[in-house]
PDB file of C-alpha atoms in Angstrom:
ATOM      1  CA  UNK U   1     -22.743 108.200  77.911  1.00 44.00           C
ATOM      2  CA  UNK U   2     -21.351 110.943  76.297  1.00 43.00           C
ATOM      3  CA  UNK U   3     -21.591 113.556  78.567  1.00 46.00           C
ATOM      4  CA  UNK U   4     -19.535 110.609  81.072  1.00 44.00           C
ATOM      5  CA  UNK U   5     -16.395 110.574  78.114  1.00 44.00           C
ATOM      6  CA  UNK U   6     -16.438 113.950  77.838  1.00 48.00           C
ATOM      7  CA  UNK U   7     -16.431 115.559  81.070  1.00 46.00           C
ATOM      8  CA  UNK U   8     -13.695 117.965  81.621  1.00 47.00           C
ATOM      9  CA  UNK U   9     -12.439 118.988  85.100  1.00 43.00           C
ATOM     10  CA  UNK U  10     -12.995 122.916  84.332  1.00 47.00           C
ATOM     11  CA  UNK U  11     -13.065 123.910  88.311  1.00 46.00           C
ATOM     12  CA  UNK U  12     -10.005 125.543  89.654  1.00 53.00           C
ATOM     13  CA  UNK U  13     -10.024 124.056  93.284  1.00 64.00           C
ATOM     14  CA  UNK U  14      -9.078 120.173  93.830  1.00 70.00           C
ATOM     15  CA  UNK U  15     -11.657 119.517  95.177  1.00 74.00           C
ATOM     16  CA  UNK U  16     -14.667 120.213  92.670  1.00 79.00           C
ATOM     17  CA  UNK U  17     -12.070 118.265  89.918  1.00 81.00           C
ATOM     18  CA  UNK U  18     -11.816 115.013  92.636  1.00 81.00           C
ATOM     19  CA  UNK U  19     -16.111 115.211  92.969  1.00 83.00           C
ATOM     20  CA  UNK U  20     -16.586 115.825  88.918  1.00 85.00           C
ATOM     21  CA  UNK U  21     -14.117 112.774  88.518  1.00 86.00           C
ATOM     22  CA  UNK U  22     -15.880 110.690  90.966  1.00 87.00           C
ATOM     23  CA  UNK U  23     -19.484 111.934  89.761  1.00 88.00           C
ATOM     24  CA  UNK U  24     -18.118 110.672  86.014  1.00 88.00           C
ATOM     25  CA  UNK U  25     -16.905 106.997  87.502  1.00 89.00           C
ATOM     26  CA  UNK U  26     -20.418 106.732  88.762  1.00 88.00           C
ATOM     27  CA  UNK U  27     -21.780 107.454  85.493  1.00 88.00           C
ATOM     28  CA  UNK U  28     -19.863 105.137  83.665  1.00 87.00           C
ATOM     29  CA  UNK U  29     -20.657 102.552  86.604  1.00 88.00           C
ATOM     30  CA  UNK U  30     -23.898 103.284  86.279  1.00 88.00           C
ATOM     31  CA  UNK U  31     -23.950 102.673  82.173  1.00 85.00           C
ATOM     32  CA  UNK U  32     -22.137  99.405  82.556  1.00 88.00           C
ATOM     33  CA  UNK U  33     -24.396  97.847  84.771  1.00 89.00           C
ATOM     34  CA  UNK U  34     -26.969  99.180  82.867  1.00 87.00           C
ATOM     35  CA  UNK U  35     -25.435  97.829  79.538  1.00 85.00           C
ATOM     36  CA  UNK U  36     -25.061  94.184  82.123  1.00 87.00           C
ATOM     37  CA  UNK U  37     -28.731  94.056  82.687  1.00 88.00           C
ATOM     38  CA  UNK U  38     -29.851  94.754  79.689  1.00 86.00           C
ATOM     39  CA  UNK U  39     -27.779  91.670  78.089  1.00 85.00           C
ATOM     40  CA  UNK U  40     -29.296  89.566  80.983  1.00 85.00           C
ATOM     41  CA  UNK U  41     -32.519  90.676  79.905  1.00 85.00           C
ATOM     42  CA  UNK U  42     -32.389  89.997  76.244  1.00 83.00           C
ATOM     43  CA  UNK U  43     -30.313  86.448  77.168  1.00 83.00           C
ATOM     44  CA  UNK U  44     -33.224  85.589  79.371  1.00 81.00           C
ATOM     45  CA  UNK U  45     -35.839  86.428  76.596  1.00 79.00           C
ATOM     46  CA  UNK U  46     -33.748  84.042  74.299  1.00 78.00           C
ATOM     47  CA  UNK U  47     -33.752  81.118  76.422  1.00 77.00           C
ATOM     48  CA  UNK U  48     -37.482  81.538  77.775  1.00 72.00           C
ATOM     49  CA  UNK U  49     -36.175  80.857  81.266  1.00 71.00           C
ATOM     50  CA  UNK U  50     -37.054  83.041  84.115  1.00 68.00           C
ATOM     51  CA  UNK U  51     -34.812  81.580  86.944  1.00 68.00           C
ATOM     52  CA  UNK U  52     -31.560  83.813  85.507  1.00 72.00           C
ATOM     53  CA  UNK U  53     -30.241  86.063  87.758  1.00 82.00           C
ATOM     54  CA  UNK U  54     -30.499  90.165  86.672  1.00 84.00           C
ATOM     55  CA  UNK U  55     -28.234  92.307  88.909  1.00 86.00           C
ATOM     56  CA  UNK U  56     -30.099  95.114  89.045  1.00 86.00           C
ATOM     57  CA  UNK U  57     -28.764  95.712  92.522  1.00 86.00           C
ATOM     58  CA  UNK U  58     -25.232  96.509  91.026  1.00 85.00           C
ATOM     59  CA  UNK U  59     -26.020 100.526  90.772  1.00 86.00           C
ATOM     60  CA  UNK U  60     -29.105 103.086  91.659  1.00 87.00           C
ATOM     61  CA  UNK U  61     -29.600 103.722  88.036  1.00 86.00           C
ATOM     62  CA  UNK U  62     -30.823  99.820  87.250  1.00 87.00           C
ATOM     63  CA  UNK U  63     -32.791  99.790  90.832  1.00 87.00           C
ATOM     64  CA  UNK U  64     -34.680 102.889  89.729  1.00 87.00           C
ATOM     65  CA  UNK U  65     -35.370 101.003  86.127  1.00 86.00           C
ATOM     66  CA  UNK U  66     -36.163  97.586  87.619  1.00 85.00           C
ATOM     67  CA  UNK U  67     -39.947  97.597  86.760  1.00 83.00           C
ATOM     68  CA  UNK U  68     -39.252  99.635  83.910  1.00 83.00           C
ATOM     69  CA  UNK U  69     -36.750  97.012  82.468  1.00 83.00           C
ATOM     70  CA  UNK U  70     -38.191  93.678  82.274  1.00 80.00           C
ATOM     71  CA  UNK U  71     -40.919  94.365  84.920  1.00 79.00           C
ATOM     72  CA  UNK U  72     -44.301  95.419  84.649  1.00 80.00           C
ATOM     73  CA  UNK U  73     -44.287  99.020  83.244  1.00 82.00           C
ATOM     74  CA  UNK U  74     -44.668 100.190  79.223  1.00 83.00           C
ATOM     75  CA  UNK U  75     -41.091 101.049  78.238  1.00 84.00           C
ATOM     76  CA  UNK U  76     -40.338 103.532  75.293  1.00 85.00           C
ATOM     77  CA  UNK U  77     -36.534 103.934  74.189  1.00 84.00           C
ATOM     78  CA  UNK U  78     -35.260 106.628  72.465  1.00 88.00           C
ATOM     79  CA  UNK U  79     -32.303 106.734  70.947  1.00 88.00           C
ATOM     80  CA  UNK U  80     -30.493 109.803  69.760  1.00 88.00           C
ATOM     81  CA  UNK U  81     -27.874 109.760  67.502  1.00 90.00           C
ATOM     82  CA  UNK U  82     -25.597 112.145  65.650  1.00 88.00           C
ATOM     83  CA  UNK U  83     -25.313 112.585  61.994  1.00 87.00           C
ATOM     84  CA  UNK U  84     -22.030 113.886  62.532  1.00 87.00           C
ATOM     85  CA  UNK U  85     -18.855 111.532  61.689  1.00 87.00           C
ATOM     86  CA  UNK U  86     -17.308 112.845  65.256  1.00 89.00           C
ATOM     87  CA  UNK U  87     -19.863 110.828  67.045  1.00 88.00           C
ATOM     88  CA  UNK U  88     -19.433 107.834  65.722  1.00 89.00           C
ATOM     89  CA  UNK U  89     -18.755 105.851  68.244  1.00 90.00           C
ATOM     90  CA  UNK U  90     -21.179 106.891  70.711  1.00 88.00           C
ATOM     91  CA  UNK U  91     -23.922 106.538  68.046  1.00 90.00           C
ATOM     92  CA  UNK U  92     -22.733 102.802  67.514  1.00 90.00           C
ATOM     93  CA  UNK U  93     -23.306 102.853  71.241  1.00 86.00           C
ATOM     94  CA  UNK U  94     -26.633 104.460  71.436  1.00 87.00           C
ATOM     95  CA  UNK U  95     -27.233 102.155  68.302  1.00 89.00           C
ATOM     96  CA  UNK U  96     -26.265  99.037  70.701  1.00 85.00           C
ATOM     97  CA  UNK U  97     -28.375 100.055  73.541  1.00 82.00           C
ATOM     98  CA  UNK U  98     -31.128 100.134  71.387  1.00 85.00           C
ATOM     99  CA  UNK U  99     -30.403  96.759  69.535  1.00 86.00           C
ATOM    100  CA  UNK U 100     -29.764  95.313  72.836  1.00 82.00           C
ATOM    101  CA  UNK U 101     -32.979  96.783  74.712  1.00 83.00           C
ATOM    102  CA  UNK U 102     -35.487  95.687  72.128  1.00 83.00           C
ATOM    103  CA  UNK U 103     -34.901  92.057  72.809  1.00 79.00           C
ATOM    104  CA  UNK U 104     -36.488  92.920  76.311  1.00 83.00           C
ATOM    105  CA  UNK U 105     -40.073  91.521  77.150  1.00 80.00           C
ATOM    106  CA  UNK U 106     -41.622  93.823  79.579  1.00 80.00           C
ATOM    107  CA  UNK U 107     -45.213  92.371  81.102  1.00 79.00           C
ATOM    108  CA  UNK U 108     -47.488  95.526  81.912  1.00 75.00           C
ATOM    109  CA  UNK U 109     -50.647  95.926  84.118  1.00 71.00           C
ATOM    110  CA  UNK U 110     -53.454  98.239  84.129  1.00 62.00           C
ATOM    111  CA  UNK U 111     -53.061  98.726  88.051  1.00 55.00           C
ATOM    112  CA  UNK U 112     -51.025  97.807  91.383  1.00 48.00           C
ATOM    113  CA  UNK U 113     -52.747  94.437  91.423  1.00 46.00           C
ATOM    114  CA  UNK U 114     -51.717  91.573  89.606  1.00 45.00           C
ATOM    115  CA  UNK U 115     -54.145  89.136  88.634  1.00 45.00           C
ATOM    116  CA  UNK U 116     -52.274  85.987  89.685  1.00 45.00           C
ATOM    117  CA  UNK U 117     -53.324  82.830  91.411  1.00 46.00           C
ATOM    118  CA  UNK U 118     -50.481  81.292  92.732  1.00 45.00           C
ATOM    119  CA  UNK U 119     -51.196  77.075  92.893  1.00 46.00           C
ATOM    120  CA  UNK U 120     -49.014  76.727  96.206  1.00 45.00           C
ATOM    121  CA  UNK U 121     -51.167  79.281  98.454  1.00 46.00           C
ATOM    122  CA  UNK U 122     -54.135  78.549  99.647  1.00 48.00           C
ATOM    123  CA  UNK U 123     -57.147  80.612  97.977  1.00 49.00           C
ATOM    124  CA  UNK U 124     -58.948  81.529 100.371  1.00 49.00           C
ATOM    125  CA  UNK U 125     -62.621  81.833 100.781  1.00 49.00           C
ATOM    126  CA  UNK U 126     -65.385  84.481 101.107  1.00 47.00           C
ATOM    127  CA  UNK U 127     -66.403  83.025 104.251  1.00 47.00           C
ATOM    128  CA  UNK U 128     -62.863  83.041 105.801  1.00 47.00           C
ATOM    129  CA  UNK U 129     -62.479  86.768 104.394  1.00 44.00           C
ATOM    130  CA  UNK U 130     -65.786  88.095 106.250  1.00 44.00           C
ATOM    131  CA  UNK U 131     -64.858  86.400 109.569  1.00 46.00           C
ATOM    132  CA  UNK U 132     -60.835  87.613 109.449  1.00 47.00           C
ATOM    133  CA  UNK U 133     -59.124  84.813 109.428  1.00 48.00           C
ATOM    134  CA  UNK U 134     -57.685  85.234 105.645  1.00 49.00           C
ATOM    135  CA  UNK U 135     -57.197  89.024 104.247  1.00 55.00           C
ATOM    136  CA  UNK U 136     -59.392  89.746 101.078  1.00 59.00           C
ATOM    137  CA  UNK U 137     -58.022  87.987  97.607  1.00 60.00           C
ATOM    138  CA  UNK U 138     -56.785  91.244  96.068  1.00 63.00           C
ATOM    139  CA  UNK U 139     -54.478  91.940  99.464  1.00 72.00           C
ATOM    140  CA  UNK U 140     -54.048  88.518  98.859  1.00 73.00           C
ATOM    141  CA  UNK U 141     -52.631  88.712  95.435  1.00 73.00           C
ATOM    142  CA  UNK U 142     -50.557  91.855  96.377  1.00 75.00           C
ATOM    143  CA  UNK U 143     -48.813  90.264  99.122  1.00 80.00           C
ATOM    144  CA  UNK U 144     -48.020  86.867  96.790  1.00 78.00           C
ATOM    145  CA  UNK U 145     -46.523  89.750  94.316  1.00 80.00           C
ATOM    146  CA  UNK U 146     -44.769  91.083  96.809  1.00 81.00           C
ATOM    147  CA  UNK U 147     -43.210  88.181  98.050  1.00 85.00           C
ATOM    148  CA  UNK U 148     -41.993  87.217  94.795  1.00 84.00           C
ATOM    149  CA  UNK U 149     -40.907  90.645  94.143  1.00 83.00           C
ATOM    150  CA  UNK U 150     -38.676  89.897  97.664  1.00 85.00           C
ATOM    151  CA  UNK U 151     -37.366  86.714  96.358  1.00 86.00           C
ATOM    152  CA  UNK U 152     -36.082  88.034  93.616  1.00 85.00           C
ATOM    153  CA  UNK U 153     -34.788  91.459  95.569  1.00 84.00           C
ATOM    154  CA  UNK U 154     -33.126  88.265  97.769  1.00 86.00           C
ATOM    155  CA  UNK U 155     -31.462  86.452  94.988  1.00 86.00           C
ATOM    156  CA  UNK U 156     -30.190  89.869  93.675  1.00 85.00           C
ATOM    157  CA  UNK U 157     -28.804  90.470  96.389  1.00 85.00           C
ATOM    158  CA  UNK U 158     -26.864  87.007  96.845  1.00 87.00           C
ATOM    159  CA  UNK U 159     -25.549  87.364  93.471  1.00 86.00           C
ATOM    160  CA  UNK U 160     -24.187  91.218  94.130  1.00 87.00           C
ATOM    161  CA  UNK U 161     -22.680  89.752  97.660  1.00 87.00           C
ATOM    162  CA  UNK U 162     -21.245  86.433  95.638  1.00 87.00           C
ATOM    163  CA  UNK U 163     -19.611  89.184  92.580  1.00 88.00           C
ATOM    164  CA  UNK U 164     -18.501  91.235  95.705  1.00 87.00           C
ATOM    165  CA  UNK U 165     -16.857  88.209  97.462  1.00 87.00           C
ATOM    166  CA  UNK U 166     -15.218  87.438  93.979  1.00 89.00           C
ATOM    167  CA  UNK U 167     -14.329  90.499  93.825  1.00 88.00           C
ATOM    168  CA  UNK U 168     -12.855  90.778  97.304  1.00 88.00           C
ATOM    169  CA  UNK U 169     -11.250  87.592  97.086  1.00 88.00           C
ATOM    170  CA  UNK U 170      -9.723  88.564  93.570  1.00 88.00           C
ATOM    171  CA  UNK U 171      -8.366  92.047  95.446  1.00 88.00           C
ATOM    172  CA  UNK U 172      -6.948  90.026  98.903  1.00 89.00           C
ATOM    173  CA  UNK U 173      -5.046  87.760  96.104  1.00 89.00           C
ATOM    174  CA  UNK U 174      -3.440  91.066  94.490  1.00 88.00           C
ATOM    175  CA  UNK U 175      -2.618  92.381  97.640  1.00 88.00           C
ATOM    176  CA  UNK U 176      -1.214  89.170  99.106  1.00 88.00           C
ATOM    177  CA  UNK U 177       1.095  88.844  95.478  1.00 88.00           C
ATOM    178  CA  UNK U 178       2.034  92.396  96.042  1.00 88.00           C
ATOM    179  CA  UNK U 179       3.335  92.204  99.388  1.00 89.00           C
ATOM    180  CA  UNK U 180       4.791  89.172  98.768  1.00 87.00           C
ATOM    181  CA  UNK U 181       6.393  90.961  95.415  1.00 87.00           C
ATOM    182  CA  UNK U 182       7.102  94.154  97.668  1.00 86.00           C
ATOM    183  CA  UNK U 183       8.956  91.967 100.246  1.00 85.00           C
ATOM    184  CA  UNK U 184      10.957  90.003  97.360  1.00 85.00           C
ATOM    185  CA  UNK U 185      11.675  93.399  96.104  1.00 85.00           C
ATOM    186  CA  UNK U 186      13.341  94.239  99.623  1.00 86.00           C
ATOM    187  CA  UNK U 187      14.862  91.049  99.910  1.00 86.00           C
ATOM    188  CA  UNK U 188      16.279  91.800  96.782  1.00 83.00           C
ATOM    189  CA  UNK U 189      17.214  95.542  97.824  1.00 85.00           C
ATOM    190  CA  UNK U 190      19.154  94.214 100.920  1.00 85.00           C
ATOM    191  CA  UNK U 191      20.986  91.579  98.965  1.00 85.00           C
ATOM    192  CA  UNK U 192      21.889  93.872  96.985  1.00 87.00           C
ATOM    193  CA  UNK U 193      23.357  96.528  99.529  1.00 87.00           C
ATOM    194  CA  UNK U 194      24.850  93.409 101.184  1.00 88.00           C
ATOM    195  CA  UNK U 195      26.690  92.581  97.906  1.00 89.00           C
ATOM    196  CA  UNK U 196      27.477  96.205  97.137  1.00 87.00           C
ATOM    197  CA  UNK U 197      28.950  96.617 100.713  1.00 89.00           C
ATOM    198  CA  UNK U 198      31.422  93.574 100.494  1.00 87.00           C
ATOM    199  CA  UNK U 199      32.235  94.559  97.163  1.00 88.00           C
ATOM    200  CA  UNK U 200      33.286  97.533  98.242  1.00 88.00           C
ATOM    201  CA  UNK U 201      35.174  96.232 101.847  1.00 87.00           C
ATOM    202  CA  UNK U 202      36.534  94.428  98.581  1.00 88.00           C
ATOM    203  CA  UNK U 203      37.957  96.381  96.657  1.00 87.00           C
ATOM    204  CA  UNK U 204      39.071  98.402  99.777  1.00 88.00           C
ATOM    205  CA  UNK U 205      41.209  95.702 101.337  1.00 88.00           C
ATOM    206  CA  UNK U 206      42.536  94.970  97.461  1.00 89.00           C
ATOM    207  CA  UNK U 207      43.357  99.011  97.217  1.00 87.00           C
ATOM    208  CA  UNK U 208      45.154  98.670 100.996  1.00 87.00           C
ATOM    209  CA  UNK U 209      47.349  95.710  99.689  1.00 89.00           C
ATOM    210  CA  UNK U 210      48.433  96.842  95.944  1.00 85.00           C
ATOM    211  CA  UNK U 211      49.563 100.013  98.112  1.00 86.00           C
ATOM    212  CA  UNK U 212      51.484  98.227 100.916  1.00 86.00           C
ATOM    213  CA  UNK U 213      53.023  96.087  98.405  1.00 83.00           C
ATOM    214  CA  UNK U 214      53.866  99.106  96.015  1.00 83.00           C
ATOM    215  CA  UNK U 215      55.582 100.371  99.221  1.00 85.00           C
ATOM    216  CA  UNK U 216      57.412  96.860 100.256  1.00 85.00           C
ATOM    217  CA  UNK U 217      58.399  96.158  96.489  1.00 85.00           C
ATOM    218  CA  UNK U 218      59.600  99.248  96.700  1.00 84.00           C
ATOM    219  CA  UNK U 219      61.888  99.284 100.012  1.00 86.00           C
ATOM    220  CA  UNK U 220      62.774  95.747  98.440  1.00 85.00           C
ATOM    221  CA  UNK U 221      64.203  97.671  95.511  1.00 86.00           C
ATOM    222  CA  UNK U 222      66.033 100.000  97.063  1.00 86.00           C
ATOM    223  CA  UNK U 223      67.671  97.685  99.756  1.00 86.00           C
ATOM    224  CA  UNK U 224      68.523  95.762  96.151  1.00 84.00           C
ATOM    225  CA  UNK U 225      70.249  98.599  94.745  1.00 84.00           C
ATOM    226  CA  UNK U 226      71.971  99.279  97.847  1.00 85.00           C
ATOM    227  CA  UNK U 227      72.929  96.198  97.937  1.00 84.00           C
ATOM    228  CA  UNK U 228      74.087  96.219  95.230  1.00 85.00           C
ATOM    229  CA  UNK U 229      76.142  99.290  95.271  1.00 86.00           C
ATOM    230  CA  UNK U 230      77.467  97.601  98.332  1.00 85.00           C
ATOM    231  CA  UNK U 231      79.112  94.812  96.465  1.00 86.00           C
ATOM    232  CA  UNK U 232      80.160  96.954  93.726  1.00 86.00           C
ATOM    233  CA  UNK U 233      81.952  98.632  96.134  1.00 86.00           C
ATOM    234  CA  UNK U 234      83.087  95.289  97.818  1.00 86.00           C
ATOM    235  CA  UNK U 235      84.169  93.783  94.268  1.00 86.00           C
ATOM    236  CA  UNK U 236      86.225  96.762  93.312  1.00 87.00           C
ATOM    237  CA  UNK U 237      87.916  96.674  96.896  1.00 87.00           C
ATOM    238  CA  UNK U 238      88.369  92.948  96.122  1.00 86.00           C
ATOM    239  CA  UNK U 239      89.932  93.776  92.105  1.00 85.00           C
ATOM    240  CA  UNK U 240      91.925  96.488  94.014  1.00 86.00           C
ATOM    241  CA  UNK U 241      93.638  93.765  96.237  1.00 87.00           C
ATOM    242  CA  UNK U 242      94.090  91.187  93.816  1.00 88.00           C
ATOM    243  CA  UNK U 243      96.185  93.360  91.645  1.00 87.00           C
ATOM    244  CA  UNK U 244      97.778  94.585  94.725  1.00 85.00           C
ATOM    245  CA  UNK U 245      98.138  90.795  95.562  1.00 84.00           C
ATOM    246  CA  UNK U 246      99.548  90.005  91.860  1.00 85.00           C
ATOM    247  CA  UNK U 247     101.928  93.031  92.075  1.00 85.00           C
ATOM    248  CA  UNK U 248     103.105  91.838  95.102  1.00 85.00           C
ATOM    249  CA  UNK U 249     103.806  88.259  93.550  1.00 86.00           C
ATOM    250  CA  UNK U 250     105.272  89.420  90.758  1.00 85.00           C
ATOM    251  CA  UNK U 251     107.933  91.645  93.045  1.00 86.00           C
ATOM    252  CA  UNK U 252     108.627  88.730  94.993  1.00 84.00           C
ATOM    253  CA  UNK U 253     108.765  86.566  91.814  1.00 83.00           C
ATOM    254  CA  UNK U 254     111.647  89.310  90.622  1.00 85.00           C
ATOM    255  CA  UNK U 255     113.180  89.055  93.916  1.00 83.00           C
ATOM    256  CA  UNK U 256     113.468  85.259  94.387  1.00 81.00           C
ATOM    257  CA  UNK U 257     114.902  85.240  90.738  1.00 82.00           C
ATOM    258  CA  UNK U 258     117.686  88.280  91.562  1.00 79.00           C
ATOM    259  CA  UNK U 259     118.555  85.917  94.736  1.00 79.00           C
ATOM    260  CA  UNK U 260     118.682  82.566  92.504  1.00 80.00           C
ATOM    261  CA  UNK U 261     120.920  84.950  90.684  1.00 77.00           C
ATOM    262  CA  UNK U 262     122.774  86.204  93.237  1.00 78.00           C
ATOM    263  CA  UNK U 263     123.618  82.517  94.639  1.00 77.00           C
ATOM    264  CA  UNK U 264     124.553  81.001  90.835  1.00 73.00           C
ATOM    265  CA  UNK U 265     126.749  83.798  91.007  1.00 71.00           C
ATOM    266  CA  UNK U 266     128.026  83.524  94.572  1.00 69.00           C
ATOM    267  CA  UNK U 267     128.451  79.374  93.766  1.00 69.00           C
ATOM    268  CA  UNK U 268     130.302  79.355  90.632  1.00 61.00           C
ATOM    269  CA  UNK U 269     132.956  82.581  91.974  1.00 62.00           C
ATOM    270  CA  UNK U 270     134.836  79.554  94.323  1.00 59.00           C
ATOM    271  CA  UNK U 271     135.149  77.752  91.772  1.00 59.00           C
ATOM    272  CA  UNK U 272     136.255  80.077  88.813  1.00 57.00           C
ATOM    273  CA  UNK U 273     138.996  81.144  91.401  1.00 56.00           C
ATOM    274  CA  UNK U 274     140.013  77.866  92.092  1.00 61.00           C
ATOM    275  CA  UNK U 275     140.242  77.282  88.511  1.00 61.00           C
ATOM    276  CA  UNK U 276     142.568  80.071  88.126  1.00 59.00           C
ATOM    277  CA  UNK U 277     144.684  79.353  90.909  1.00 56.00           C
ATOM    278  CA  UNK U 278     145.401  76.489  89.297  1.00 62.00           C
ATOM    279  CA  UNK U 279     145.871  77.866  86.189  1.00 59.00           C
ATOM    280  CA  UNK U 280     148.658  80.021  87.344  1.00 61.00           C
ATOM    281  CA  UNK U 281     150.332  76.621  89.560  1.00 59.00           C
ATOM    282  CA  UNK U 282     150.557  74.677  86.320  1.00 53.00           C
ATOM    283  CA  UNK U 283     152.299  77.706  84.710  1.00 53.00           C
TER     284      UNK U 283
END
């Protein structure tokens, strides 16, 4: 376990770093199903029942310590720990192992051959041994063993290929929410671009029309003004001929009243001679 945490990739090349990285993933695979079965172990000791399922198919290392764990083989553990306070945690570790392991009820034999009778197989006889028809008792025996030994190898092997459909089920439901999260996140991306786009055909078309309007509010303006100058110059041609106009009046005005004048004067001469005329007769 600790040589698995503390494996450093020392090689130069990519390639001895990618198999030392891959070699310490095994190990740690390796220790957690190890750590698996030996819980399984010490539950099943608990409970007294011997239909549990152990999944000592989940790695090589837990194969290789089948008979050795829980099967029919003495088993000494040794743990090794570290005084030292910078090992702490894998001596807790090594400690748990330990704890965990000695819960573990192994059932030894002196040799190959179990001494089991099972009650559903026939026993055969001595008789039926000598003439052929049955194998002897200890073959017997062994292939009984062995045939539980395959159930068991069997029902391993269903629950490693019911964890692995789990598992692949579990993975086909990540990759399914991923694509459908990568395809939302295009979605998304296109919407985007779409809205970026008319926003700026947007603000394009808004830039075109402040600019022609900037350029008609401005040829407005300056028709205005010359406009305007036009009718200045209009209104002062206009001022220009009224007083023209009123200087005109007012000469005729002085004219008509020279005439009225003129004929008072012209009327009332008759008259004054007349007047004197007789004037002079009455003398």
């Amino acid at each position: 376990s600790e040589s698995a945490k503390t494996a450093e990739l020392k090689s130069s090349s990519v390639r001895d770093q990618a198999t030392r990285e891959q070699e310490r993933r095994n190990i740690n695979k390796s220790l957690l199903s190890l750590g698996r079965v030996i819980h399984g172990l010490k539950e099943q000791s608990k409970s007294g029942k011997s239909g549990a399922i152990i999944p000592y198919r989940d790695s090589k290392l837990t194969r290789i310590l089948q008979e050795a764990l829980g099967g029919r083989c003495k088993t000494v553990v040794t743990a090794t720990v570290s005084p030292s306070i910078m090992n702490l945690n894998e001596s807790l570790q090594t400690l748990q192992y330990a704890t965990q392991a000695m819960g573990i009820q192994n059932k030894p034999v002196s040799t190959s051959f179990m001494s089991l009778t099972p009650s559903k197989l026939p026993r055969p006889s001595d008789s039926d041994a000598m003439s052929g028809a049955f194998p002897p008792s200890d073959q017997w025996h062994e292939m009984g063993i062995r045939m539980q030994h395959m159930e068991r190898e069997v029902e391993e092997a269903r629950a490693a290929l019911a964890r692995k459909y789990l598992l692949q089920q579990e993975l086909e439901e990540n990759c399914k929410l991923k694509i459908k999260e990568e395809s939302f996140q295009q979605v998304s991306n296109d919407s985007m671009q779409k809205i970026q786009e008319h926003l700026q055909s947007t603000q394009n078309t808004i830039r075109s029309i402040a600019h022609d309007s900037s350029t008609h509010l401005g040829e407005l303006l300056e028709k205005s003004s010359n406009d305007r100058r036009d009718f200045e110059s209009q209104l002062a041609l206009l001022n220009s001929l009224i007083v023209d106009s009123a200087n005109s009046i007012a000469t005729v005005a002085t004219v008509q009243q020279k005439n009225s004048v003129i004929t008072r004067l012209s009327s009332r001469t008759p008259r004054l001679y007349t007047m004197e005329v007789q004037h002079r007769g009455l003398r």
